[in-house]
Each structure stands twice: as structure tokens, then as C-alpha cells.
XYZ file of C-alpha atoms in Angstrom:
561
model
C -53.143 -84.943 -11.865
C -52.839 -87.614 -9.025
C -49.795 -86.236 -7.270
C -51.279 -86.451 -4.074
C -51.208 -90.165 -4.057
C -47.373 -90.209 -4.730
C -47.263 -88.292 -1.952
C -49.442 -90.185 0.555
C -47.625 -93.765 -1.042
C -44.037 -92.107 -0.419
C -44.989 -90.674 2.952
C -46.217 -94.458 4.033
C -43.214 -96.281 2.539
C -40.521 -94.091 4.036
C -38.912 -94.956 6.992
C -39.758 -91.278 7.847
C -38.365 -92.160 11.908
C -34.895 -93.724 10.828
C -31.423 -92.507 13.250
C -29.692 -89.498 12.051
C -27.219 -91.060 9.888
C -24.702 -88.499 10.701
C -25.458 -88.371 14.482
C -24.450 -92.049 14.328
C -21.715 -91.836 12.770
C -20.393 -89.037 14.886
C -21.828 -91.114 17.618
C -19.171 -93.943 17.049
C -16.060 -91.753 16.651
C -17.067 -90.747 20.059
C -17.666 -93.875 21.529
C -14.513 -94.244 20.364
C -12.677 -91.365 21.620
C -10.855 -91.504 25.380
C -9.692 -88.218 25.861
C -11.274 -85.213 27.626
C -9.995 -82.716 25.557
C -11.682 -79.800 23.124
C -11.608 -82.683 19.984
C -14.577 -84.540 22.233
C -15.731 -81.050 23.214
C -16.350 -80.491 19.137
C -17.693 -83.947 18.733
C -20.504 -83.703 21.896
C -21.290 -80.629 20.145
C -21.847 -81.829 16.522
C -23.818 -84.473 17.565
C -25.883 -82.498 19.518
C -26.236 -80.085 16.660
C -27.625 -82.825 14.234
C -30.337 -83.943 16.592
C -31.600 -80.975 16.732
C -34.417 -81.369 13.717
C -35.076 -85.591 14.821
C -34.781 -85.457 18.684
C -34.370 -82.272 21.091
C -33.894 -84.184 24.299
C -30.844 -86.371 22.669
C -29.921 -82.739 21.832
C -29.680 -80.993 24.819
C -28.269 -83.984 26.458
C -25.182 -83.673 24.069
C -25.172 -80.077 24.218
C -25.164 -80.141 28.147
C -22.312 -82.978 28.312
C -20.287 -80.574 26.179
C -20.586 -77.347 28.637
C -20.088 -79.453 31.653
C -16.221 -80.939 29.729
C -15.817 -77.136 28.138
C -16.347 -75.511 31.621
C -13.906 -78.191 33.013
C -11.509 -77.411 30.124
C -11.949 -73.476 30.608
C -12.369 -73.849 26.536
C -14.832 -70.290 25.939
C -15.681 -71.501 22.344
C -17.021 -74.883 23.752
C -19.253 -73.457 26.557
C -20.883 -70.913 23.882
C -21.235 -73.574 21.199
C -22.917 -75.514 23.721
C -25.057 -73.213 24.864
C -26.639 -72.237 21.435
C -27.157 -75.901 21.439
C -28.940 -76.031 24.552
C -30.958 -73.313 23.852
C -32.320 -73.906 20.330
C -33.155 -77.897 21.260
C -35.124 -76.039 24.175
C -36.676 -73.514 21.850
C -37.620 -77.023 19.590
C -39.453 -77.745 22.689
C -41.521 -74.780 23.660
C -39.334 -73.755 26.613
C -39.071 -69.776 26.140
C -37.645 -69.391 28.738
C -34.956 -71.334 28.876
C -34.100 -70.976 25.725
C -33.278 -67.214 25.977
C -31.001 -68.320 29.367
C -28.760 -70.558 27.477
C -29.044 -68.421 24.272
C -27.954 -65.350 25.928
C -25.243 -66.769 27.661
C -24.235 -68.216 24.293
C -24.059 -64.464 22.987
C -21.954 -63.425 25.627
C -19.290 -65.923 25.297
C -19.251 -65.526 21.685
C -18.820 -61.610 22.240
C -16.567 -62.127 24.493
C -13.812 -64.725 22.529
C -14.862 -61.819 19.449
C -16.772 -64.501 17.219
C -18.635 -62.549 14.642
C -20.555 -65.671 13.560
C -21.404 -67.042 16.497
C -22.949 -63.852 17.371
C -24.748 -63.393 14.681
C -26.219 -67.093 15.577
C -27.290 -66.562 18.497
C -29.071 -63.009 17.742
C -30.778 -65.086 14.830
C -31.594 -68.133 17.480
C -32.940 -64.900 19.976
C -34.959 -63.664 17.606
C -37.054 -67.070 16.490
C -37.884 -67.399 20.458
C -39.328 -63.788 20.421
C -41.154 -65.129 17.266
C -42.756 -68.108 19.098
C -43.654 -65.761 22.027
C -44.955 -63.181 19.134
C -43.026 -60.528 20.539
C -43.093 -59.489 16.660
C -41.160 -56.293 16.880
C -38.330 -58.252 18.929
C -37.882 -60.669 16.622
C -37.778 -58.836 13.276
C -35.313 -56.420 15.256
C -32.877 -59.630 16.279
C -33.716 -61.235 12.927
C -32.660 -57.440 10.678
C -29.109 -57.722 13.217
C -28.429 -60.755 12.414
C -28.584 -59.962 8.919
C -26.066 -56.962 9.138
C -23.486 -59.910 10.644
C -24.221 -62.011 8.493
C -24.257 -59.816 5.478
C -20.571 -58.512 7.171
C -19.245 -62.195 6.866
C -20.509 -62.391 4.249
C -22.230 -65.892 4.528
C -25.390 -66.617 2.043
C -27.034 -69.600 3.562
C -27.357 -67.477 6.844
C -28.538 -64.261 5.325
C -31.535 -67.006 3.467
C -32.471 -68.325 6.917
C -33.019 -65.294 8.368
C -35.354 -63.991 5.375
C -37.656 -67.055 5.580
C -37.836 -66.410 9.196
C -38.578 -62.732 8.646
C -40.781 -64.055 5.722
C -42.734 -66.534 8.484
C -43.404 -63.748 10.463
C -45.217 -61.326 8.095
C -47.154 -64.461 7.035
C -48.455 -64.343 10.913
C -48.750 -61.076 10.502
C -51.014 -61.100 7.123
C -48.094 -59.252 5.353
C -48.455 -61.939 2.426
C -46.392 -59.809 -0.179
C -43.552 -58.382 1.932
C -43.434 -62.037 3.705
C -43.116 -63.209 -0.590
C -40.618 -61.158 -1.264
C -38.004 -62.640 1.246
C -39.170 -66.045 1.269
C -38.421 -66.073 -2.309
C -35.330 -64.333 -2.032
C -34.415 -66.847 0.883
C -34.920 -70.055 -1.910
C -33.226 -68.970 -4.313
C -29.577 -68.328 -2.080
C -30.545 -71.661 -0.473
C -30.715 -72.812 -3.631
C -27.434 -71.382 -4.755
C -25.757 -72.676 -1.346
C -27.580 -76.513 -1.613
C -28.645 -76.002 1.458
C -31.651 -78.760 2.293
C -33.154 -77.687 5.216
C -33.586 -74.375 4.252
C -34.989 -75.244 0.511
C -37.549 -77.788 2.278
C -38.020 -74.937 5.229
C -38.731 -72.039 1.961
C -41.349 -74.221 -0.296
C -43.256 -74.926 3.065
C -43.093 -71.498 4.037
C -44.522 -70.428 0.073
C -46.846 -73.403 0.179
C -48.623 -71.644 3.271
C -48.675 -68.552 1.690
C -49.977 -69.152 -1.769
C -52.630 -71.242 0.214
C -53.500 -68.139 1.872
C -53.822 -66.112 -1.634
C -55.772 -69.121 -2.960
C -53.263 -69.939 -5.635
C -53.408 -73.427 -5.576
C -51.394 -74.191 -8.130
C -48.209 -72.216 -6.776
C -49.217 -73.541 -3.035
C -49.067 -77.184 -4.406
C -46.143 -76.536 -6.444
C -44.236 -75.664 -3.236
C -45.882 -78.384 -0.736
C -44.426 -81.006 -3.193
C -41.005 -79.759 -3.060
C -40.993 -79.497 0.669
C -42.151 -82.843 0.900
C -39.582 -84.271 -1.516
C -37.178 -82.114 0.145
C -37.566 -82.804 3.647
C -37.657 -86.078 3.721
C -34.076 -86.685 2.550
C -33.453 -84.941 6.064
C -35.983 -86.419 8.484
C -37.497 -82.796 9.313
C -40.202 -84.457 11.620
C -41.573 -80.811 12.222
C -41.689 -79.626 8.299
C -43.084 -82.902 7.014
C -45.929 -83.095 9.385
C -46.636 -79.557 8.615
C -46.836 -80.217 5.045
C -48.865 -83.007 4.934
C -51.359 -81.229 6.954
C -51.169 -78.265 4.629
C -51.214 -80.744 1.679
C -54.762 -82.054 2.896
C -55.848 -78.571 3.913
C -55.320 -77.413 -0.050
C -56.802 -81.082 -1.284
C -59.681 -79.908 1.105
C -60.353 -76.177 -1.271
C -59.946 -77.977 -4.356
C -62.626 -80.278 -3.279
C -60.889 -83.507 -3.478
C -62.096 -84.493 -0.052
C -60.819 -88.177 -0.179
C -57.067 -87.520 -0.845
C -57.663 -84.669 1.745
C -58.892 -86.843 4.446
C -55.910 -89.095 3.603
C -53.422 -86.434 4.078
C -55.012 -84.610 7.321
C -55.045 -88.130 8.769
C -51.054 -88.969 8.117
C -50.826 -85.685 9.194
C -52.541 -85.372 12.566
C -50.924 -89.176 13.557
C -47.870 -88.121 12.736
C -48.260 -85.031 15.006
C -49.321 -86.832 17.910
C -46.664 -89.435 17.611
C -43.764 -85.844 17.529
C -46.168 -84.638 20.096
C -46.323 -81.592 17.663
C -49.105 -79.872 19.228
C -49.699 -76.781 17.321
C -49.598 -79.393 14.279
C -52.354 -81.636 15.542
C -54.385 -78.566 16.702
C -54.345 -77.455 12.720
C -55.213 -80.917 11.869
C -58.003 -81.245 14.345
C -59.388 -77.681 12.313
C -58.937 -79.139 8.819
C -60.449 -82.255 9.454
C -63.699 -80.652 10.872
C -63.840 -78.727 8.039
C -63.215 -81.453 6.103
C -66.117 -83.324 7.237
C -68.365 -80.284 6.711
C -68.070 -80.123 3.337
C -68.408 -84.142 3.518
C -71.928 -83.255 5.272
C -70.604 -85.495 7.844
C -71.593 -83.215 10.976
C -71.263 -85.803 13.506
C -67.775 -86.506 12.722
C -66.951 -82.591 11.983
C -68.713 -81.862 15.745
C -66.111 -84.474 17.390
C -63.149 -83.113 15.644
C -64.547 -79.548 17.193
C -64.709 -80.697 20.205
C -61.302 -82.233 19.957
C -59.724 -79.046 18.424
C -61.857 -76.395 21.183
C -60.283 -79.304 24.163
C -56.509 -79.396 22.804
C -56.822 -75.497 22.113
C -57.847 -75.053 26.003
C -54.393 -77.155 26.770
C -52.089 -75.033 24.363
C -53.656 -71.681 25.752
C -52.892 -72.679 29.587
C -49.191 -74.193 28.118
C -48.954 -71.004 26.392
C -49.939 -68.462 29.171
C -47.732 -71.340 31.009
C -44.540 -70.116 28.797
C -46.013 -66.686 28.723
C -45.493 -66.589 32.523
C -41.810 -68.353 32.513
C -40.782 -65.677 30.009
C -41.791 -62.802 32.028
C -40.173 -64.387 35.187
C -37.019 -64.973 33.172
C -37.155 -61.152 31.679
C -37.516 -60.177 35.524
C -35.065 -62.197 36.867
C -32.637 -60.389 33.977
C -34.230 -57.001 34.553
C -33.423 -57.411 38.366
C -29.692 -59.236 37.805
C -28.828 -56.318 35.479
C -30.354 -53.739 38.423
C -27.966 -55.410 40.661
C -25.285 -55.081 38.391
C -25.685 -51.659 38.286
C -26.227 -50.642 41.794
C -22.936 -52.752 42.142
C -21.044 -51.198 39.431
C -22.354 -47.142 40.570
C -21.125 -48.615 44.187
C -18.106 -49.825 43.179
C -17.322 -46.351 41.144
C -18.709 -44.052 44.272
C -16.530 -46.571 47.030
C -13.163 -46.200 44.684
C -14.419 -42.334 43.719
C -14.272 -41.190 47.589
C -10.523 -43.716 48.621
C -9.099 -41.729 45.703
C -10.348 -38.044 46.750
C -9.329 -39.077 50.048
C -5.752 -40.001 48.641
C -5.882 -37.034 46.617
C -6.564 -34.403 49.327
C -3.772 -35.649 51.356
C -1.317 -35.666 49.073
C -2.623 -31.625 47.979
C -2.509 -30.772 51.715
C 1.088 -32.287 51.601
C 2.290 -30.387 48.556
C 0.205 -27.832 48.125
C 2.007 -25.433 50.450
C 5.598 -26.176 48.546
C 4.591 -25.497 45.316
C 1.951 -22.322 45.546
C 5.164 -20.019 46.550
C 6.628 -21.702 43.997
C 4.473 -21.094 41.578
C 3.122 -17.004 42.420
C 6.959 -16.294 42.052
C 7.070 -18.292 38.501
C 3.444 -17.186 37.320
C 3.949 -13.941 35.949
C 7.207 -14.411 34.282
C 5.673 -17.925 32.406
C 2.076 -16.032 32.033
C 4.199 -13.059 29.502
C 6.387 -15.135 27.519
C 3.565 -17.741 26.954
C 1.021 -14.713 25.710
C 4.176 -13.764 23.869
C 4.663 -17.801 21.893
C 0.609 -18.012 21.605
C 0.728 -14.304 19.672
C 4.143 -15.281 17.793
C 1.729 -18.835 17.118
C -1.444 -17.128 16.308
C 0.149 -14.763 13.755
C 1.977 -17.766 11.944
C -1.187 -19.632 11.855
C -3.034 -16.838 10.483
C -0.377 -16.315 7.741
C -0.711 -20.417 6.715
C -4.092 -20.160 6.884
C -4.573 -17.311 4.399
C -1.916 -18.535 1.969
C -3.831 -22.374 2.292
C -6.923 -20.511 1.489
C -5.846 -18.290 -2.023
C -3.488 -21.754 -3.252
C -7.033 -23.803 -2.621
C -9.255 -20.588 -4.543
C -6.825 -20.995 -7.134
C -6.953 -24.620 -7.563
C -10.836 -24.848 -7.459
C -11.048 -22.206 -10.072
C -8.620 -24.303 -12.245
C -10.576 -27.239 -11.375
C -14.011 -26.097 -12.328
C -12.474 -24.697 -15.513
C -11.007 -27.941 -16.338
C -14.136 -29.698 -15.719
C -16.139 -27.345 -18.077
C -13.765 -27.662 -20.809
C -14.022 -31.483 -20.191
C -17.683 -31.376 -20.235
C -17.640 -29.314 -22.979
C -15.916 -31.701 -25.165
C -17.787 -34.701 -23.782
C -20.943 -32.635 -24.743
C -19.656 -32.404 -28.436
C -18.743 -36.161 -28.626
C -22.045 -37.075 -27.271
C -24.065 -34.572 -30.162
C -21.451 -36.077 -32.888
C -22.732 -39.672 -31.953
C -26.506 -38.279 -32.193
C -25.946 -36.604 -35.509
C -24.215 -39.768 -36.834
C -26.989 -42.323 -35.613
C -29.365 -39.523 -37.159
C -27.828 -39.148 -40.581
C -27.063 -43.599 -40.773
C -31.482 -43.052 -40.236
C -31.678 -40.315 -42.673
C -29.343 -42.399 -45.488
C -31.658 -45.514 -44.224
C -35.033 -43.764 -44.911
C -33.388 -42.166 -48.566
C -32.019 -45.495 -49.570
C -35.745 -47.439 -49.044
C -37.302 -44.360 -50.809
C -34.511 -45.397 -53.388
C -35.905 -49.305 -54.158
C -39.536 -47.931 -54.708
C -39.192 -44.615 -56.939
C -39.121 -44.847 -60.703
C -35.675 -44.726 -63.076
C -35.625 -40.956 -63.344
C -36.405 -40.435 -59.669
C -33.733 -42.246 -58.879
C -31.056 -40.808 -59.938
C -32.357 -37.542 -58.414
C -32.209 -39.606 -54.802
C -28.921 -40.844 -55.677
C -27.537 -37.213 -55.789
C -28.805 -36.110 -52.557
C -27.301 -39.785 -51.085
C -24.342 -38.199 -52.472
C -24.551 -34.976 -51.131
C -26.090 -36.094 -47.944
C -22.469 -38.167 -47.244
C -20.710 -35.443 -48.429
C -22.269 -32.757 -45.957
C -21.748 -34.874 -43.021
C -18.258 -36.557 -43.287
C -16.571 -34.905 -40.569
C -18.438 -36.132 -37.912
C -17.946 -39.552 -37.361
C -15.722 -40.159 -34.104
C -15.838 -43.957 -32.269
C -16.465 -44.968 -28.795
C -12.714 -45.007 -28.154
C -12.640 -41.241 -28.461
C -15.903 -40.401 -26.704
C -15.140 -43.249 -23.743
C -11.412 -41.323 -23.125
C -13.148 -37.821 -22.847
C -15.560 -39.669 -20.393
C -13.184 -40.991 -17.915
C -11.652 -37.827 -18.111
C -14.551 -35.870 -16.797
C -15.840 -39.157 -14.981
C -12.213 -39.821 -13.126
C -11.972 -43.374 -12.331
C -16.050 -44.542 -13.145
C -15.241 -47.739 -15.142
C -12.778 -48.744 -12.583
C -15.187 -48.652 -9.828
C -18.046 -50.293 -11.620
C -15.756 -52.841 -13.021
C -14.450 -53.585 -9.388
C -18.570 -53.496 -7.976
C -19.455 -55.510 -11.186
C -16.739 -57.494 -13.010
C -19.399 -59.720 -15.280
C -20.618 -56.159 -17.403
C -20.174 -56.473 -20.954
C -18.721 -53.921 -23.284
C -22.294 -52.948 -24.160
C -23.331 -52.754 -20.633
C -20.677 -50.452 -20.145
C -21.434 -48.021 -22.745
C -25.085 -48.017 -21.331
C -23.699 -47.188 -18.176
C -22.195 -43.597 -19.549
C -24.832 -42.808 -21.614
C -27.149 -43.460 -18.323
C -24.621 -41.592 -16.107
C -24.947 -38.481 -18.744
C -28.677 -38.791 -17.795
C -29.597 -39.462 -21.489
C -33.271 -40.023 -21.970
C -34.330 -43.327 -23.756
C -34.576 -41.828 -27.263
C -31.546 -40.158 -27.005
C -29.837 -43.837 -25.779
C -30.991 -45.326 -28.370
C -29.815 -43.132 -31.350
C -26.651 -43.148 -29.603
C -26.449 -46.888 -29.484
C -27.687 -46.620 -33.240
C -30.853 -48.926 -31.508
C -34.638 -48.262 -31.301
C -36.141 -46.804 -28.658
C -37.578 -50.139 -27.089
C -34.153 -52.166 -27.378
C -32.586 -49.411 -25.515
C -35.557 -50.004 -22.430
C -34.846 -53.754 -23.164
C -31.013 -53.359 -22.321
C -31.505 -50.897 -19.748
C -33.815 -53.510 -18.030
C -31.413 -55.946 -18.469
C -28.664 -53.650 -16.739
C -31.259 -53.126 -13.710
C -30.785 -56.767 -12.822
C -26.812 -57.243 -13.991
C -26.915 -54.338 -11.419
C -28.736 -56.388 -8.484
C -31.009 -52.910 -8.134
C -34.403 -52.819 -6.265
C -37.528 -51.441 -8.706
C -37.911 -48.364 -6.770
C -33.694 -47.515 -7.265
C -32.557 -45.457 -9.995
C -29.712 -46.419 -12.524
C -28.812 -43.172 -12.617
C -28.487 -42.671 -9.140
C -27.026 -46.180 -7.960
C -23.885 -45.050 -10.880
C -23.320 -41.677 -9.153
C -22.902 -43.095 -6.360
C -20.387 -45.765 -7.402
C -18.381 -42.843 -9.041
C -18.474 -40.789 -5.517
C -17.220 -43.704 -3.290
């Protein structure tokens, strides 16, 4: 009921500007340190990597220290680590441009020295400066690379950073439920990985957009933990965002005093970051805030405010807008050069080597063409003579390959039908069974309710009933070694793709690959119908599948791998 004032008491009373604890620590080992070797290299590095959320200058300061020793070193991992570092700290800052310099040289280093992560990094990095310039399409296509490296390495907490950024971007885009679907997605492998940043960087992310769908309760359900979460971190950026977000929600539900509070922490705390985009959003809320407060003298200066520092962000923006397309001239024109130097280079070494070449012909040529009209007809008849003695032997293979393959594919398919044929039977015997335990069932509870003489009428046909229908009970055993035999090697690859499926789950797999309908499942299974959807739902997420993907077809695939 009154979270919103342990949030506005916890804001106040944390020491939300303390030092990076780590940074300092780091900091002293360095200070430390004497020699100018790839150890300080690592440690200028780290240090500027944990400034990066508290203080971007500090950052690129330790990041450029760190290419200056690296380059002096001739260490290639150095001068790309410190390079990403440089150019994320200058992304932090609004600096486009320069970020995509030092991020692109990061990327080729790292491609160079083969580091799969670090590529995969720096495409991510790439990407989030295309986002800030909303080149859209640029960004989703560095953020969907960087997910194929990381998904290659195989590292979680990466893949989850990438789908909130992804996620960020359809929320800028109005694509609320595709953005939904990877920001949750992206919490719950942050989640798995403890990863703080990224759990405080999700919830703000979901706060936003269930604040767009007006579900409050989910939007302040998500605020909070970002909040909590981000503050064990000092994420200047996420907590000023989510106070101002806190306020803006406070604002819809019409508590307009806890709002104001909020928007206020909010907008001084985005001033004091210099946070502009943040104090621009605060500058909004708190107009419309003072609308709804029928305070229109108030809500007219805040206008004003918000129309004067939106004037100042459009001419920085067009101002970054204008760097970037310098910078993607500059490139365009460097790689130009490149090229024109390159197709030089190739036509310059092209025309010394024809001119080598038609010396040394001249040179030879005149030795070896009496040489060769006297050799040419007796090498042109014996080698018709080998290629016809070749072509003939050839032929012969090739026919006798072709009637032993004929012969083994008809053995093959007959095989397989016999196999089939048999797995066919087991599968009816298990239906008949499962039909006749129902039909004893239903003859049995007809049993309880007849009278004395009727009874011992049902009691004959339970007798005959068993009787009939002895023969047909086979187990799973049986019907699972006919399977593999048809199905050659199926459990081994779905055991291998999916060691955690039960015994159960595994028998639902066979009856699904035999493309068994959900009655039929379930008779088999000796189950009713809506257990056997219940377990097959179950198997859908043991399986990891999408809701558009298919059981059946995700398990024939497995078996043809």
C-alpha cells in the first residue's frame, strides 16, 4: 500500500554517489604496481571497465592509459580491450561518433588475435550506438550477430543482455509484445547467471513497458525491483530512470503527492548526472503532474522548461547526427582508398609479372614448341588410349555400385516394412489392452450396482471377457525394442539433446513420434484423454519448444541429425 514511501525514504538515505568499491580496490593494487607490463595493462583496463556505470570520464581515462602502455607493449589483446572501453564510456556520453571509432577498432583487433568473445562484444557495443542514433535496423542486425556468438560460446548472461537491448528497442518502436517476450526471457537467464546489472537493467526495462499497457500493478512490480536492484550497484543512469518512471505511474494512479515526490528526486538527480534525456522526461511528468493538480502556472513553467531543454537536445542531437555522418564518411572514403590501393596494388604487380612472364615465354618458347609438335601426337594416342581403358573401368564400377546399392535399398525398405509392421502390431496390442482394462472397468462398476442374480450373469462374461483376450498383453520392453529398431538410434539422440526426460517422458516421445493422436496416447498410456494433453504440455516445455513448433516435428528432426 505505501511502497512508494520506502522507496522515496531509501532513495534519500542511500549514499546513492559513494566510490566504486571495486574500482578502489583495483585502484590500490595499481597504485601499487611498478611495472609496465600486460598485468598493469589488465588492471588499467578493469578499472576502467567498472567506472563505466558511476563515471565515464574516469573511464575513458583508464581505458586510454591502457592503449597508450598496450601499444607500447605491442600486447593486441590490451589495445582491443581498451578500445571497447573507450568506446562504450564514450557511447555513456552521447559521443556517436567516437564511440563507433574506438569500437570498431576494438572489433578489428579482436578479429584479428581470433577472440570470439571479444567480437561478439564489440558487435553488441556497435549495435547499442546504432540504437541511440535510432538507426533501428542497424542495431537489431548487430544486436541478432551478437547473439549467434554468443549463443556459439555459449555464454548466458551475454545472450540476456542482448535480448533486453533488442527488447528496448521494440519498446521505441511500439512493439510492446515482441519487446515482452525477450525482456522476459532476458530476466530470467540474468536471473539464472546472478547477474545485477542486467536484473536491475530487465525490471526497468518491464516497468516501462507495463506502464505503457497500463498495467500498473506489473509496471510497479518491476520499478521496485529495479530500484532495490540497482542500487546495490550505483547504476546512476537506471535509478534516475526509475524514479522518474516511479512518479510517472504514482502520477496515473492519481496519487499526485508521492508522484511529485518521486519526479522531483528524479529530475535533481538527473541534473546532478547531467542525464539529459532523464530530466527532459521529468520536466514532461511534472507538467503533467501539475495539470491534474490544476496547478497551471506551475505545469506552464515546467512546459516551458521541457519545450527549452528539448530545443538543446534536438541541436545536441542533430549535433551527433552530423559527427556520425562525418565519421561514416570519413570510413566510407578510408575504405574507397583502400580499395583503389588494393585494385592498384593487384593491376601494378598484375602487369611486373606478365612482363616477367612474356620474357621468360619468348625465352623458352622456341625450345620447347619443336619439342613438343614432335612429342604431341605420340602422347595425344596413348593418352585417348588410358582415358578409354579409364572410362570403360569407370563405367564397369559404376554399374556394379549401382545394382549392389538397388539391392541394398530394396532390402532396406523391406526391412523397414517388416519393422513397421511389427511396431504397428505392438502399438494395436497396447490399444486393445488399455481398451479391454476399460471394458473390465465399466463391467466390474456395472457389477457393484446390479442385483444377486444379475451378478453372477456379469461375472461370467468378466470371465469370458479375460479369457478372450489373454494373448495380448505385451510390455513396454517389447514394444520400446521394436521401436528403436525401426527408429535406429532415437532415444540416444534425445537422451544426449535432453538428459533430464523421465521414463514417462520418453514413452510420450514414441507414441508422439508414431504421430498418435491424443485419444489414441492416452489409451496407450492407459490415461484419459486430458492427462495425456497435460503431459504432452509438460513435454513442450521439458523440450524448451516455441508455441508455434511441433513435437512431432522437433523429434523427427532429432532422429535425422
Amino acid at each position: 500500500m505505501k511502497s512508494f514511501f520506502f522507496v522515496a525514504v531509501v532513495i534519500l538515505c542511500t549514499n546513492i554517489y559513494s566510490q566504486n568499491k571495486k574500482a578502489d580496490s583495483l585502484k590500490n593494487i595499481l597504485d601499487q604496481y611498478q611495472k609496465n607490463d600486460t598485468t598493469k595493462v589488465k588492471l588499467l583496463n578493469d578499472i576502467g571497465f567498472e567506472y563505466w556505470i558511476t563515471d565515464a570520464n574516469e573511464s575513458i581515462s583508464y581505458g586510454q592509459n591502457a592503449l597508450q602502455l598496450s601499444k607500447e607493449l605491442r600486447y593486441s589483446f590490451g589495445i582491443a580491450t581498451a578500445n571497447r572501453i573507450i568506446g562504450v564510456a564514450y557511447w555513456a556520453q552521447g559521443h556517436p561518433d567516437m564511440a563507433l571509432k574506438y569500437l570498431m577498432n576494438s572489433n578489428k583487433e579482436f578479429e584479428q588475435i581470433n577472440n570470439k568473445e571479444g567480437i561478439a562484444n564489440t558487435v553488441l557495443n556497435i549495435g547499442m550506438v546504432y540504437a541511440d542514433l535510432k538507426e533501428y535496423d542497424k542495431a537489431l542486425q548487430n544486436y541478432n550477430l551478437a547473439i549467434d556468438h554468443f549463443t556459439a560460446l555459449n555464454l548466458k548472461s551475454r545472450i540476456a543482455t542482448a535480448f533486453t537491448k533488442i527488447g528496448t528497442v521494440y519498446i521505441e518502436k511500439g512493439l510492446l509484445n515482441d519487446a515482452r517476450f525477450y525482456i522476459s526471457d532476458a530476466l530470467e537467464l540474468h536471473n539464472q547467471n546472478d547477474f545485477t546489472y542486467g536484473i536491475a537493467e530487465a525490471h526497468n526495462r518491464l516497468g516501462i513497458l507495463y506502464t505503457e499497457k497500463k498495467e500498473f500493478a506489473q509496471a510497479e512490480y518491476h520499478i521496485l525491483r529495479s530500484l532495490s536492484t540497482g542500487r546495490k550497484i550505483d547504476d546512476k543512469d537506471g535509478m534516475t530512470s526509475n524514479l522518474i518512471q516511479y512518479g510517472k505511474l504514482l502520477r496515473l494512479k492519481n496519487n499526485l503527492d508521492a508522484s511529485n515526490i518521486h519526479l522531483e528526486l528524479g529530475l535533481k538527480r538527473a541534473k546532478k548526472s547531467n542525464l539529459k534525456k532523464y530530466e527532459l522526461q521529468a520536466y514532461e511528468e511534472l507538467k503533467e503532474l501539475r495539470k491534474q493538480q490544476q496547478n497551471h502556472e506551475e505545469a506552464l513553467l515546467f512546459y516551458d522548461r521541457y519545450i527549452s531543454l528539448k530545443d538543446s537536445i534536438f541541436n545536441i542531437e542533430k549535433a551527433k547526427q552530423i559527427a556520425y555522418l562525418e565519421f561514416k564518411n570519413q570510413i566510407e572514403q578510408k575504405d574507397k582508398e583502400l580499395v583503389f590501393l588494393q585494385d592498384k596494388e593487384k593491376t601494378d604487380t598484375l602487369i611486373k609479372s606478365s612482363l616477367l612472364l612474356g620474357i621468360l615465354v619468348l625465352f623458352l618458347g622456341s625450345f620447347f614448341i619443336l619439342k613438343n609438335i614432335r612429342q604431341r601426337s605420340q602422347k595425344e594416342k596413348e593418352l585417348l588410349e588410358k582415358s578409354n581403358e579409364l572410362l570403360q573401368s569407370k563405367e564397369d564400377l559404376n554399374q556394379k555400385a549401382i545394382e549392389n546399392a538397388t539391392l541394398k535399398q530394396q532390402e532396406l525398405k523391406q526391412e523397414l516394412a517388416f519393422k513397421n509392421k511389427e511396431l504397428t502390431s505392438y502399438t494395436l496390442n497396447f490399444v486393445q489392452k488399455n481398451e479391454l482394462l476399460e471394458k473390465l472397468k465399466d463391467i466390474t462398476l456395472e457389477a457393484k450396482k446390479a442385483a444377486p442374480k444379475e451378478k453372477d450373469r456379469l461375472i461370467n462374461d468378466l470371465h469370458k471377457t479375460i479369457r478372450q483376450n489373454l494373448a495380448i498383453d505385451k510390455d513396454w520392453e517389447d514394444f520400446k525394442r521394436f521401436f528403436e529398431e525401426v527408429h535406429i538410434g532415437f532415444y540416444s539422440k534425445l537422451n544426449a539433446k535432453h538428459p533430464d526426460l523421465s521414463a514417462n517422458d520418453l514413452k510420450l516421445c514414441s507414441l508422439t513420434r508414431l504421430n498418435l493422436n491424443i485419444k489414441e496416447t492416452a489409451s496407450m498410456l492407459g490415461i484419459s484423454p486430458e492427462s495425456a494433453k497435460t503431459a504432452r504440455y509438460r513435454l513442450r516445455k521439458k523440450l524448451n519448444l516455441n508455441s508455434d513448433q511441433e513435437i512431432f516435428t522437433y523429434l523427427l528432426n532429432i532422429e535425422n541429425e
